[in-house]
């Protein structure tokens, strides 16, 4: 009997489902960062607002990478529904703590997908994930570094203004 | 799409219906409640997901009249399904068994084609 399934798609159902889940996670990240950007803007934290706007755009690019991959492999990518995006945040620092937690969550998710790919011997998708795993090193580093600046500078007096200005300078060289 | 019985492989049959594979048109035929529906691979998988996502418990718990049946639309099946809870269970069973057979066929094909010395028909 002909194998109609593999003529149509190279993705196993389980892998397609978790990739669609990841599309949702990336879209969710993008929306959270956009909410953070708006909050920072409202608080007069210009550079942080810009920082999160850029992060939001990057997360959308991540989402589209997964989206295209699913379709290119013969699967069906699902346009994600995004719910439960906060509008208000506890504090300047809490925003960056949440950002780090979000990135750590993403890393964990991608690790899980890589694990599933290994188990079902889908090394093509496993290879595709490498870019994201590497990207997560930078994402976590930057968020963690900014949190450390809160400790170094302190929020008193002009501290918040100093921290905000410094946010844009944090980068990861990988060297 | 015409049904050519010569090229239909039966994937699974229950007492309520059956799913066939058409090797000529590369599609599946679903026979259910006396009707025939043809679906391509992608539509079939999508349709199964739709059926699986129906929450039967909340249908049964909800006492309002509109929750007695679910109307399922598949654009390509060119018919819509009006199903009560029992029929949904029957359809879920049939589709998941057929889905299993489809997967099994893939696994078998993969195993057969693994060794270069074995030729697969
Ligand atoms: Fe991301
Ligand atoms: Fe990220």
PDB file of C-alpha atoms and ligand atoms in Angstrom, chain A residues 59 62 103 136 139, ligand 2:
ATOM      1  CA  UNK A  59      10.480  36.859  18.838  1.00  0.00           C
ATOM      2  CA  UNK A  62      11.650  33.235  15.733  1.00  0.00           C
ATOM      3  CA  UNK A 103      13.740  33.210  28.206  1.00  0.00           C
ATOM      4  CA  UNK A 136      19.033  31.227  23.820  1.00  0.00           C
ATOM      5  CA  UNK A 139      18.848  35.837  25.238  1.00  0.00           C
TER       6      UNK A 139
HETATM    7 FE1  LIG C   2      13.884  35.322  23.233  1.00  0.00          FE
END
